[in-house]
């Protein structure tokens, strides 16, 4: 069996790859592993379980709850809430673990299971591996001690969860949003109720789209992966800005008053300057991945803010932040982590803080985002090559050196082998788009020649 856990939990087509039996078994295994790790500290264990609105989430939630309760875990079922809300409530309520059922920005037929440890933190790789191992042992018939009588877990709906999360978000805001008109695209997802509520209570005039989930329409032509609708809505309604979430609302992208996209790098740049102004950007440092636009790096250098870059993936950003105590980090895709107030990316929190900066500064989002110039970025996937030799091929190294000399200080080259497929991603940035395309094409040919 290949590794079940990916970079963001266990995902697959619901009821095909991700079955009720698997959800139940993984939940039992998670309870056992976390108990062995000392998480439960001698008391009756408790879990927070939430989901996004996908139809498959209904039966998968039932399976997860059954698995946890059968292993002696009390369950607080919070219903449809964003991933960061489940993480927050896991920590806030002193729960021993949290479970979120969502496949984020994926299409509706997919679903996923993500576990949080005590405090609302993502599990380390070794704990995920142990959960997989115990799950496989149970699946192949290994017995386990099943509690009976009063030892089985109890289940109750925790309807206060939404209100506690909204109160938390409002408490984080540095200033109100009075006078702003904001369009929110909720992707027919997990934030369809809480996000409009918190923006309205913060003082904004709110226009919502994609806020009528029916279990089947999540991410369907809307949300952060489909920005055309929110761009048109912002212009149509004369709004100051738009905020687009994905299905589980752990990320957001933005749109300025002209309908232009503001990506994760630009959001990070705006928030970094705002946080430094409030003296909450610890060590005047922001963390991003190597895929961040070169324009972001140049802007941070110009503004005197240090940029630390990690491998691609928000988990690596979070690891760097936690290890060194940094307050702000994220990805171009819109995963933004404000570590003082969240243990994971939180799209609603990010959107609120972005809107707060617009309201406080009196400037348009377009003006604020202009702190960085987004350089043209060309990405080419080169298939059917030996990705393991990217770092050892002398021929490829020479081609990269030639490209970097041609681009100079205003360009950048990145070759990134896929973690799962026999392909290499060639990324080139340059001030001139035609130059970027030309260099990327030559490098793609060099990859084929050297690694094919």
Tab-separated table of C-alpha atoms in Angstrom:
chain	number	residue	atom	x	y	z
A	1	UNK	CA	0.000	0.000	0.000
A	2	UNK	CA	1.360	3.430	-0.958
A	3	UNK	CA	1.448	6.219	1.609
A	4	UNK	CA	-2.098	7.380	2.337
A	5	UNK	CA	-1.191	10.777	3.748
A	6	UNK	CA	-0.245	13.455	1.251
A	7	UNK	CA	0.888	16.998	1.955
A	8	UNK	CA	-2.545	17.885	3.345
A	9	UNK	CA	-4.114	14.779	4.842
A	10	UNK	CA	-5.726	11.827	3.075
A	11	UNK	CA	-7.616	12.676	-0.116
A	12	UNK	CA	-9.358	10.868	-2.934
A	13	UNK	CA	-12.647	10.348	-4.716
A	14	UNK	CA	-15.223	9.888	-1.972
A	15	UNK	CA	-16.713	6.383	-1.764
A	16	UNK	CA	-14.120	5.092	-4.246
A	17	UNK	CA	-10.643	5.973	-2.975
A	18	UNK	CA	-11.826	7.392	0.343
A	19	UNK	CA	-14.476	5.065	1.737
A	20	UNK	CA	-16.528	5.036	4.917
A	21	UNK	CA	-14.542	1.997	6.066
A	22	UNK	CA	-11.264	3.863	5.579
A	23	UNK	CA	-12.561	6.950	7.389
A	24	UNK	CA	-13.677	4.831	10.341
A	25	UNK	CA	-10.423	2.880	10.451
A	26	UNK	CA	-8.198	5.947	10.204
A	27	UNK	CA	-10.114	7.610	13.024
A	28	UNK	CA	-9.673	4.588	15.286
A	29	UNK	CA	-5.973	4.477	14.426
A	30	UNK	CA	-5.574	8.213	15.052
A	31	UNK	CA	-7.167	7.862	18.472
A	32	UNK	CA	-4.815	5.015	19.389
A	33	UNK	CA	-1.665	6.692	18.084
A	34	UNK	CA	-2.306	10.035	19.703
A	35	UNK	CA	-3.150	8.337	22.982
A	36	UNK	CA	0.124	6.400	22.851
A	37	UNK	CA	1.959	9.674	22.168
A	38	UNK	CA	0.710	10.988	25.503
A	39	UNK	CA	-1.707	13.462	24.006
A	40	UNK	CA	-4.627	12.492	26.225
A	41	UNK	CA	-2.751	13.027	29.483
A	42	UNK	CA	-4.750	10.509	31.536
A	43	UNK	CA	-8.239	11.913	30.943
A	44	UNK	CA	-11.115	10.939	28.701
A	45	UNK	CA	-10.011	12.014	25.220
A	46	UNK	CA	-12.051	14.538	23.243
A	47	UNK	CA	-12.142	15.408	19.532
A	48	UNK	CA	-13.560	18.260	17.457
A	49	UNK	CA	-14.980	17.129	14.091
A	50	UNK	CA	-15.983	19.488	11.269
A	51	UNK	CA	-16.545	19.335	7.535
A	52	UNK	CA	-17.171	21.345	4.396
A	53	UNK	CA	-20.587	21.124	2.664
A	54	UNK	CA	-19.771	18.300	0.194
A	55	UNK	CA	-22.521	15.697	0.051
A	56	UNK	CA	-19.976	12.969	0.771
A	57	UNK	CA	-18.989	14.746	3.960
A	58	UNK	CA	-22.227	13.603	5.531
A	59	UNK	CA	-21.453	9.892	5.436
A	60	UNK	CA	-17.724	10.405	6.027
A	61	UNK	CA	-18.473	12.498	9.111
A	62	UNK	CA	-20.695	9.703	10.413
A	63	UNK	CA	-17.882	7.200	9.863
A	64	UNK	CA	-15.262	9.381	11.582
A	65	UNK	CA	-17.524	10.039	14.555
A	66	UNK	CA	-18.303	6.324	14.851
A	67	UNK	CA	-14.622	5.414	14.730
A	68	UNK	CA	-13.626	7.940	17.374
A	69	UNK	CA	-16.486	7.075	19.716
A	70	UNK	CA	-15.809	3.335	19.343
A	71	UNK	CA	-12.235	4.026	20.467
A	72	UNK	CA	-13.452	5.815	23.604
A	73	UNK	CA	-13.173	9.405	22.346
A	74	UNK	CA	-15.858	11.977	23.150
A	75	UNK	CA	-16.796	13.926	20.019
A	76	UNK	CA	-17.838	17.558	19.614
A	77	UNK	CA	-19.447	17.758	16.194
A	78	UNK	CA	-19.221	21.367	14.923
A	79	UNK	CA	-20.802	20.804	11.505
A	80	UNK	CA	-19.917	22.869	8.437
A	81	UNK	CA	-17.055	25.210	9.311
A	82	UNK	CA	-13.765	26.228	7.659
A	83	UNK	CA	-10.631	24.174	8.251
A	84	UNK	CA	-9.001	26.974	10.302
A	85	UNK	CA	-12.108	27.132	12.492
A	86	UNK	CA	-11.756	23.437	13.348
A	87	UNK	CA	-8.056	23.975	14.088
A	88	UNK	CA	-8.871	26.994	16.281
A	89	UNK	CA	-11.615	25.197	18.208
A	90	UNK	CA	-9.393	22.162	18.754
A	91	UNK	CA	-6.950	24.411	20.584
A	92	UNK	CA	-9.468	26.716	22.227
A	93	UNK	CA	-11.549	23.879	23.691
A	94	UNK	CA	-8.535	21.910	24.889
A	95	UNK	CA	-9.458	18.982	22.652
A	96	UNK	CA	-6.974	16.202	22.142
A	97	UNK	CA	-7.404	16.075	18.392
A	98	UNK	CA	-9.378	17.629	15.590
A	99	UNK	CA	-10.679	16.167	12.341
A	100	UNK	CA	-11.632	18.143	9.230
A	101	UNK	CA	-13.385	16.525	6.288
A	102	UNK	CA	-12.608	18.489	3.130
A	103	UNK	CA	-10.748	18.329	-0.155
A	104	UNK	CA	-10.153	22.091	-0.134
A	105	UNK	CA	-10.176	23.491	-3.699
A	106	UNK	CA	-10.689	20.084	-5.351
A	107	UNK	CA	-13.829	19.286	-7.316
A	108	UNK	CA	-16.943	18.036	-5.508
A	109	UNK	CA	-16.471	14.270	-6.019
A	110	UNK	CA	-13.247	14.380	-3.980
A	111	UNK	CA	-13.048	14.547	-0.221
A	112	UNK	CA	-10.349	14.284	2.414
A	113	UNK	CA	-9.529	13.749	6.083
A	114	UNK	CA	-7.139	16.022	7.915
A	115	UNK	CA	-6.152	15.421	11.540
A	116	UNK	CA	-5.024	18.083	13.994
A	117	UNK	CA	-3.076	17.390	17.167
A	118	UNK	CA	-3.708	19.018	20.542
A	119	UNK	CA	-3.535	22.793	20.166
A	120	UNK	CA	-4.872	22.643	16.598
A	121	UNK	CA	-1.526	21.842	14.965
A	122	UNK	CA	-0.935	19.651	11.926
A	123	UNK	CA	0.500	16.220	12.647
A	124	UNK	CA	4.195	15.569	12.163
A	125	UNK	CA	5.133	13.087	9.435
A	126	UNK	CA	6.098	10.423	11.954
A	127	UNK	CA	2.652	10.528	13.588
A	128	UNK	CA	0.965	10.259	10.203
A	129	UNK	CA	3.168	7.261	9.392
A	130	UNK	CA	2.250	5.640	12.699
A	131	UNK	CA	-1.462	6.199	12.080
A	132	UNK	CA	-1.100	4.530	8.688
A	133	UNK	CA	0.729	1.601	10.259
A	134	UNK	CA	-1.911	1.047	12.952
A	135	UNK	CA	-4.689	1.463	10.388
A	136	UNK	CA	-3.118	-1.241	8.230
A	137	UNK	CA	-2.696	-3.555	11.235
A	138	UNK	CA	-6.371	-3.199	12.117
A	139	UNK	CA	-7.436	-3.547	8.480
A	140	UNK	CA	-5.665	-6.882	8.205
A	141	UNK	CA	-7.259	-8.271	11.349
A	142	UNK	CA	-5.078	-7.259	14.307
A	143	UNK	CA	-7.311	-7.085	17.425
A	144	UNK	CA	-7.602	-3.953	19.544
A	145	UNK	CA	-9.134	-3.280	22.939
A	146	UNK	CA	-12.647	-2.020	22.360
A	147	UNK	CA	-14.227	-0.101	25.240
A	148	UNK	CA	-17.710	-1.137	26.311
A	149	UNK	CA	-20.428	0.279	28.532
A	150	UNK	CA	-19.512	3.671	29.899
A	151	UNK	CA	-16.120	3.455	28.205
A	152	UNK	CA	-17.413	4.274	24.727
A	153	UNK	CA	-17.195	7.848	23.528
A	154	UNK	CA	-20.161	10.215	23.693
A	155	UNK	CA	-21.209	12.444	20.795
A	156	UNK	CA	-22.848	15.862	20.895
A	157	UNK	CA	-23.340	18.752	18.507
A	158	UNK	CA	-21.339	21.822	19.486
A	159	UNK	CA	-23.461	24.590	17.968
A	160	UNK	CA	-21.504	27.321	19.752
A	161	UNK	CA	-18.446	26.623	17.590
A	162	UNK	CA	-19.360	29.088	14.861
A	163	UNK	CA	-19.986	31.934	17.314
A	164	UNK	CA	-16.686	31.305	19.115
A	165	UNK	CA	-14.768	31.362	15.838
A	166	UNK	CA	-16.444	34.584	14.691
A	167	UNK	CA	-15.711	36.230	18.053
A	168	UNK	CA	-12.080	35.165	17.734
A	169	UNK	CA	-11.758	36.750	14.286
A	170	UNK	CA	-13.377	40.002	15.399
A	171	UNK	CA	-11.025	40.142	18.373
A	172	UNK	CA	-7.999	39.984	16.070
A	173	UNK	CA	-8.978	42.964	13.907
A	174	UNK	CA	-6.788	46.049	14.514
A	175	UNK	CA	-9.541	48.401	13.256
A	176	UNK	CA	-13.096	48.285	11.914
A	177	UNK	CA	-14.107	48.110	8.261
A	178	UNK	CA	-16.723	50.883	8.302
A	179	UNK	CA	-17.138	52.548	4.920
A	180	UNK	CA	-15.835	49.600	2.877
A	181	UNK	CA	-17.889	47.671	0.350
A	182	UNK	CA	-16.557	44.125	-0.014
A	183	UNK	CA	-17.555	41.316	-2.387
A	184	UNK	CA	-17.083	37.838	-0.908
A	185	UNK	CA	-16.946	34.703	-3.068
A	186	UNK	CA	-17.437	31.774	-0.712
A	187	UNK	CA	-16.950	29.015	-3.349
A	188	UNK	CA	-20.229	27.469	-2.097
A	189	UNK	CA	-17.971	26.145	0.629
A	190	UNK	CA	-17.327	25.950	4.331
A	191	UNK	CA	-17.178	29.707	4.983
A	192	UNK	CA	-20.495	30.541	3.278
A	193	UNK	CA	-22.088	31.534	6.594
A	194	UNK	CA	-19.290	32.669	8.901
A	195	UNK	CA	-17.316	34.834	6.476
A	196	UNK	CA	-20.172	37.213	5.509
A	197	UNK	CA	-21.226	37.401	9.148
A	198	UNK	CA	-17.829	38.463	10.419
A	199	UNK	CA	-17.273	41.033	7.665
A	200	UNK	CA	-20.687	42.560	8.332
A	201	UNK	CA	-20.125	42.657	12.083
A	202	UNK	CA	-16.780	44.332	11.439
A	203	UNK	CA	-18.628	47.180	9.689
A	204	UNK	CA	-18.284	46.373	5.995
A	205	UNK	CA	-21.069	46.497	3.443
A	206	UNK	CA	-21.041	42.961	2.047
A	207	UNK	CA	-22.055	41.534	-1.314
A	208	UNK	CA	-21.890	37.736	-1.451
A	209	UNK	CA	-21.597	35.349	-4.354
A	210	UNK	CA	-21.028	31.598	-4.217
A	211	UNK	CA	-22.673	31.473	-0.794
A	212	UNK	CA	-25.447	28.932	-1.396
A	213	UNK	CA	-23.870	25.498	-0.893
A	214	UNK	CA	-26.083	22.552	-1.778
A	215	UNK	CA	-23.527	19.788	-1.280
A	216	UNK	CA	-22.856	19.490	-5.005
A	217	UNK	CA	-21.715	22.954	-6.150
A	218	UNK	CA	-18.579	23.508	-4.048
A	219	UNK	CA	-15.776	25.164	-6.100
A	220	UNK	CA	-17.945	24.867	-9.218
A	221	UNK	CA	-16.822	27.807	-11.372
A	222	UNK	CA	-16.355	30.023	-8.328
A	223	UNK	CA	-13.998	30.742	-5.450
A	224	UNK	CA	-10.263	31.325	-5.420
A	225	UNK	CA	-9.621	28.982	-8.356
A	226	UNK	CA	-12.136	30.754	-10.637
A	227	UNK	CA	-11.860	34.535	-10.228
A	228	UNK	CA	-13.829	35.767	-13.254
A	229	UNK	CA	-17.125	36.025	-11.358
A	230	UNK	CA	-15.743	37.999	-8.437
A	231	UNK	CA	-13.808	40.309	-10.744
A	232	UNK	CA	-17.041	41.142	-12.577
A	233	UNK	CA	-19.000	41.493	-9.321
A	234	UNK	CA	-16.504	43.936	-7.781
A	235	UNK	CA	-16.717	46.209	-10.818
A	236	UNK	CA	-20.507	45.848	-11.124
A	237	UNK	CA	-21.147	46.777	-7.488
A	238	UNK	CA	-18.459	49.470	-7.267
A	239	UNK	CA	-16.839	47.616	-4.387
A	240	UNK	CA	-13.551	48.555	-2.772
A	241	UNK	CA	-12.232	45.003	-2.980
A	242	UNK	CA	-13.193	41.370	-3.312
A	243	UNK	CA	-12.128	38.319	-1.310
A	244	UNK	CA	-12.349	34.812	-2.808
A	245	UNK	CA	-12.054	31.677	-0.675
A	246	UNK	CA	-11.588	28.034	-1.613
A	247	UNK	CA	-13.873	25.225	-0.470
A	248	UNK	CA	-12.528	24.936	3.075
A	249	UNK	CA	-11.511	28.615	3.367
A	250	UNK	CA	-7.924	28.055	4.416
A	251	UNK	CA	-6.801	30.396	1.648
A	252	UNK	CA	-7.932	33.542	-0.098
A	253	UNK	CA	-7.084	35.601	-3.133
A	254	UNK	CA	-8.212	39.194	-3.595
A	255	UNK	CA	-9.451	41.543	-6.316
A	256	UNK	CA	-8.923	45.304	-6.268
A	257	UNK	CA	-11.558	47.914	-7.179
A	258	UNK	CA	-10.620	47.728	-10.869
A	259	UNK	CA	-11.199	43.959	-10.997
A	260	UNK	CA	-7.470	43.110	-11.071
A	261	UNK	CA	-6.258	40.039	-9.192
A	262	UNK	CA	-4.168	40.453	-6.048
A	263	UNK	CA	-2.347	37.160	-5.452
A	264	UNK	CA	-0.864	35.616	-2.330
A	265	UNK	CA	2.529	37.274	-2.786
A	266	UNK	CA	0.938	40.717	-3.001
A	267	UNK	CA	-1.280	40.002	0.002
A	268	UNK	CA	1.806	38.967	1.975
A	269	UNK	CA	3.575	42.179	0.956
A	270	UNK	CA	0.656	44.364	2.063
A	271	UNK	CA	0.256	42.532	5.375
A	272	UNK	CA	4.008	42.541	6.068
A	273	UNK	CA	4.146	46.333	5.856
A	274	UNK	CA	0.976	46.715	7.927
A	275	UNK	CA	2.264	44.362	10.631
A	276	UNK	CA	5.643	46.078	10.767
A	277	UNK	CA	3.884	49.411	11.199
A	278	UNK	CA	2.060	47.930	14.205
A	279	UNK	CA	5.323	46.392	15.517
A	280	UNK	CA	3.961	42.838	15.306
A	281	UNK	CA	6.134	41.552	12.426
A	282	UNK	CA	8.659	39.713	14.555
A	283	UNK	CA	12.280	40.092	13.426
A	284	UNK	CA	10.922	42.109	10.465
A	285	UNK	CA	10.780	38.786	8.621
A	286	UNK	CA	8.271	37.104	6.324
A	287	UNK	CA	8.402	33.448	5.221
A	288	UNK	CA	7.453	32.295	1.715
A	289	UNK	CA	8.270	29.441	-0.652
A	290	UNK	CA	10.797	29.315	-3.473
A	291	UNK	CA	7.869	29.683	-5.901
A	292	UNK	CA	7.118	33.221	-4.736
A	293	UNK	CA	7.441	35.812	-7.470
A	294	UNK	CA	10.841	37.475	-7.759
A	295	UNK	CA	9.024	40.803	-7.573
A	296	UNK	CA	7.998	39.936	-4.008
A	297	UNK	CA	11.597	39.260	-3.017
A	298	UNK	CA	12.792	42.533	-4.575
A	299	UNK	CA	10.003	44.493	-2.873
A	300	UNK	CA	10.800	43.070	0.552
A	301	UNK	CA	14.499	43.871	0.092
A	302	UNK	CA	13.633	47.433	-0.882
A	303	UNK	CA	11.357	47.831	2.160
A	304	UNK	CA	13.947	46.430	4.571
A	305	UNK	CA	12.014	43.251	5.358
A	306	UNK	CA	13.898	39.960	5.427
A	307	UNK	CA	12.521	37.122	3.322
A	308	UNK	CA	13.094	33.491	4.331
A	309	UNK	CA	12.201	30.969	1.615
A	310	UNK	CA	11.249	27.311	2.045
A	311	UNK	CA	10.310	24.331	-0.108
A	312	UNK	CA	6.898	24.445	-1.771
A	313	UNK	CA	4.030	23.685	0.598
A	314	UNK	CA	2.385	25.599	3.424
A	315	UNK	CA	3.528	22.940	5.924
A	316	UNK	CA	7.158	23.906	5.260
A	317	UNK	CA	6.314	27.575	5.690
A	318	UNK	CA	4.633	26.773	9.000
A	319	UNK	CA	7.569	24.645	10.196
A	320	UNK	CA	9.988	27.514	9.539
A	321	UNK	CA	7.716	29.991	11.303
A	322	UNK	CA	7.289	27.813	14.371
A	323	UNK	CA	10.982	26.966	14.633
A	324	UNK	CA	12.113	30.596	14.567
A	325	UNK	CA	9.071	32.383	15.980
A	326	UNK	CA	8.172	34.337	12.829
A	327	UNK	CA	4.696	35.880	12.683
A	328	UNK	CA	3.815	35.945	8.969
A	329	UNK	CA	4.236	33.518	6.089
A	330	UNK	CA	2.443	32.089	3.108
A	331	UNK	CA	2.262	31.050	-0.508
A	332	UNK	CA	1.445	32.670	-3.829
A	333	UNK	CA	-1.699	30.500	-3.932
A	334	UNK	CA	-3.220	32.452	-1.039
A	335	UNK	CA	-2.335	30.256	1.947
A	336	UNK	CA	-1.377	32.936	4.476
A	337	UNK	CA	-0.462	32.063	8.071
A	338	UNK	CA	-0.629	34.681	10.826
A	339	UNK	CA	0.883	32.578	13.575
A	340	UNK	CA	-0.125	34.805	16.493
A	341	UNK	CA	-3.776	34.126	15.698
A	342	UNK	CA	-3.961	30.863	13.717
A	343	UNK	CA	-2.170	27.521	13.541
A	344	UNK	CA	-2.878	27.103	9.829
A	345	UNK	CA	-3.784	29.198	6.804
A	346	UNK	CA	-7.011	31.121	7.421
A	347	UNK	CA	-8.611	32.758	4.387
A	348	UNK	CA	-11.244	34.671	6.355
A	349	UNK	CA	-8.671	36.071	8.772
A	350	UNK	CA	-6.380	37.018	5.877
A	351	UNK	CA	-9.198	38.759	4.038
A	352	UNK	CA	-10.235	40.657	7.168
A	353	UNK	CA	-6.711	41.914	7.821
A	354	UNK	CA	-6.307	42.932	4.182
A	355	UNK	CA	-9.586	44.862	4.278
A	356	UNK	CA	-8.561	46.406	7.623
A	357	UNK	CA	-5.382	47.736	6.009
A	358	UNK	CA	-7.414	49.322	3.210
A	359	UNK	CA	-9.789	50.927	5.734
A	360	UNK	CA	-7.030	52.116	8.069
A	361	UNK	CA	-4.769	53.535	5.352
A	362	UNK	CA	-7.444	55.196	3.260
A	363	UNK	CA	-5.659	53.852	0.176
A	364	UNK	CA	-7.033	51.541	-2.494
A	365	UNK	CA	-5.970	47.924	-2.552
A	366	UNK	CA	-4.497	48.550	-6.004
A	367	UNK	CA	-2.256	51.246	-4.523
A	368	UNK	CA	-1.227	49.091	-1.563
A	369	UNK	CA	-0.481	46.061	-3.767
A	370	UNK	CA	1.710	48.193	-6.032
A	371	UNK	CA	4.443	47.898	-3.393
A	372	UNK	CA	5.589	44.942	-5.498
A	373	UNK	CA	5.778	44.535	-9.253
A	374	UNK	CA	4.718	41.049	-10.219
A	375	UNK	CA	7.296	39.905	-12.768
A	376	UNK	CA	6.127	37.692	-15.664
A	377	UNK	CA	6.416	34.039	-14.707
A	378	UNK	CA	6.537	31.176	-17.205
A	379	UNK	CA	6.080	27.580	-16.042
A	380	UNK	CA	6.684	24.543	-18.271
A	381	UNK	CA	6.213	20.922	-17.190
A	382	UNK	CA	8.719	18.584	-18.875
A	383	UNK	CA	7.354	14.998	-18.724
A	384	UNK	CA	9.004	11.599	-19.103
A	385	UNK	CA	12.407	12.545	-17.670
A	386	UNK	CA	14.534	11.250	-14.808
A	387	UNK	CA	13.646	13.839	-12.183
A	388	UNK	CA	16.118	12.335	-9.682
A	389	UNK	CA	19.109	13.723	-11.649
A	390	UNK	CA	18.078	17.381	-11.651
A	391	UNK	CA	20.761	18.292	-9.121
A	392	UNK	CA	23.554	16.111	-10.535
A	393	UNK	CA	23.505	16.659	-14.311
A	394	UNK	CA	26.503	18.739	-15.441
A	395	UNK	CA	24.813	19.452	-18.776
A	396	UNK	CA	21.715	20.820	-17.055
A	397	UNK	CA	23.771	22.823	-14.563
A	398	UNK	CA	25.590	24.535	-17.436
A	399	UNK	CA	22.278	25.381	-19.137
A	400	UNK	CA	20.938	26.900	-15.928
A	401	UNK	CA	24.108	28.990	-15.451
A	402	UNK	CA	23.804	30.324	-19.012
A	403	UNK	CA	20.149	31.242	-18.408
A	404	UNK	CA	20.915	33.008	-15.135
A	405	UNK	CA	23.672	35.070	-16.776
A	406	UNK	CA	21.268	36.099	-19.530
A	407	UNK	CA	18.529	37.108	-17.081
A	408	UNK	CA	20.803	39.003	-14.693
A	409	UNK	CA	19.550	40.357	-11.373
A	410	UNK	CA	16.019	40.990	-12.634
A	411	UNK	CA	15.325	37.371	-13.560
A	412	UNK	CA	15.260	33.968	-11.937
A	413	UNK	CA	15.367	30.281	-12.853
A	414	UNK	CA	13.931	27.417	-10.813
A	415	UNK	CA	13.946	23.720	-11.733
A	416	UNK	CA	11.725	21.640	-9.466
A	417	UNK	CA	11.324	17.864	-9.782
A	418	UNK	CA	7.837	16.545	-9.151
A	419	UNK	CA	7.457	14.568	-5.964
A	420	UNK	CA	5.172	11.963	-7.536
A	421	UNK	CA	5.461	12.063	-11.340
A	422	UNK	CA	8.356	11.608	-13.818
A	423	UNK	CA	8.475	15.271	-14.717
A	424	UNK	CA	10.449	18.422	-13.981
A	425	UNK	CA	8.911	21.872	-13.646
A	426	UNK	CA	10.842	24.688	-15.299
A	427	UNK	CA	9.992	28.136	-13.938
A	428	UNK	CA	11.507	31.342	-15.340
A	429	UNK	CA	10.830	34.919	-14.277
A	430	UNK	CA	12.008	38.004	-16.134
A	431	UNK	CA	11.040	41.640	-16.517
A	432	UNK	CA	10.159	40.902	-20.148
A	433	UNK	CA	7.607	38.152	-20.827
A	434	UNK	CA	9.070	37.257	-24.215
A	435	UNK	CA	12.504	36.809	-22.694
A	436	UNK	CA	10.987	34.607	-19.968
A	437	UNK	CA	9.251	32.450	-22.576
A	438	UNK	CA	12.405	32.152	-24.681
A	439	UNK	CA	14.613	31.164	-21.741
A	440	UNK	CA	12.009	28.746	-20.368
A	441	UNK	CA	11.690	27.048	-23.752
A	442	UNK	CA	15.450	26.578	-24.065
A	443	UNK	CA	15.688	25.227	-20.529
A	444	UNK	CA	12.843	22.787	-21.181
A	445	UNK	CA	14.783	21.501	-24.175
A	446	UNK	CA	17.908	21.212	-22.003
A	447	UNK	CA	15.976	19.182	-19.418
A	448	UNK	CA	14.766	16.785	-22.127
A	449	UNK	CA	18.285	16.438	-23.519
A	450	UNK	CA	20.004	15.933	-20.158
A	451	UNK	CA	17.398	13.843	-18.340
A	452	UNK	CA	15.348	12.189	-21.096
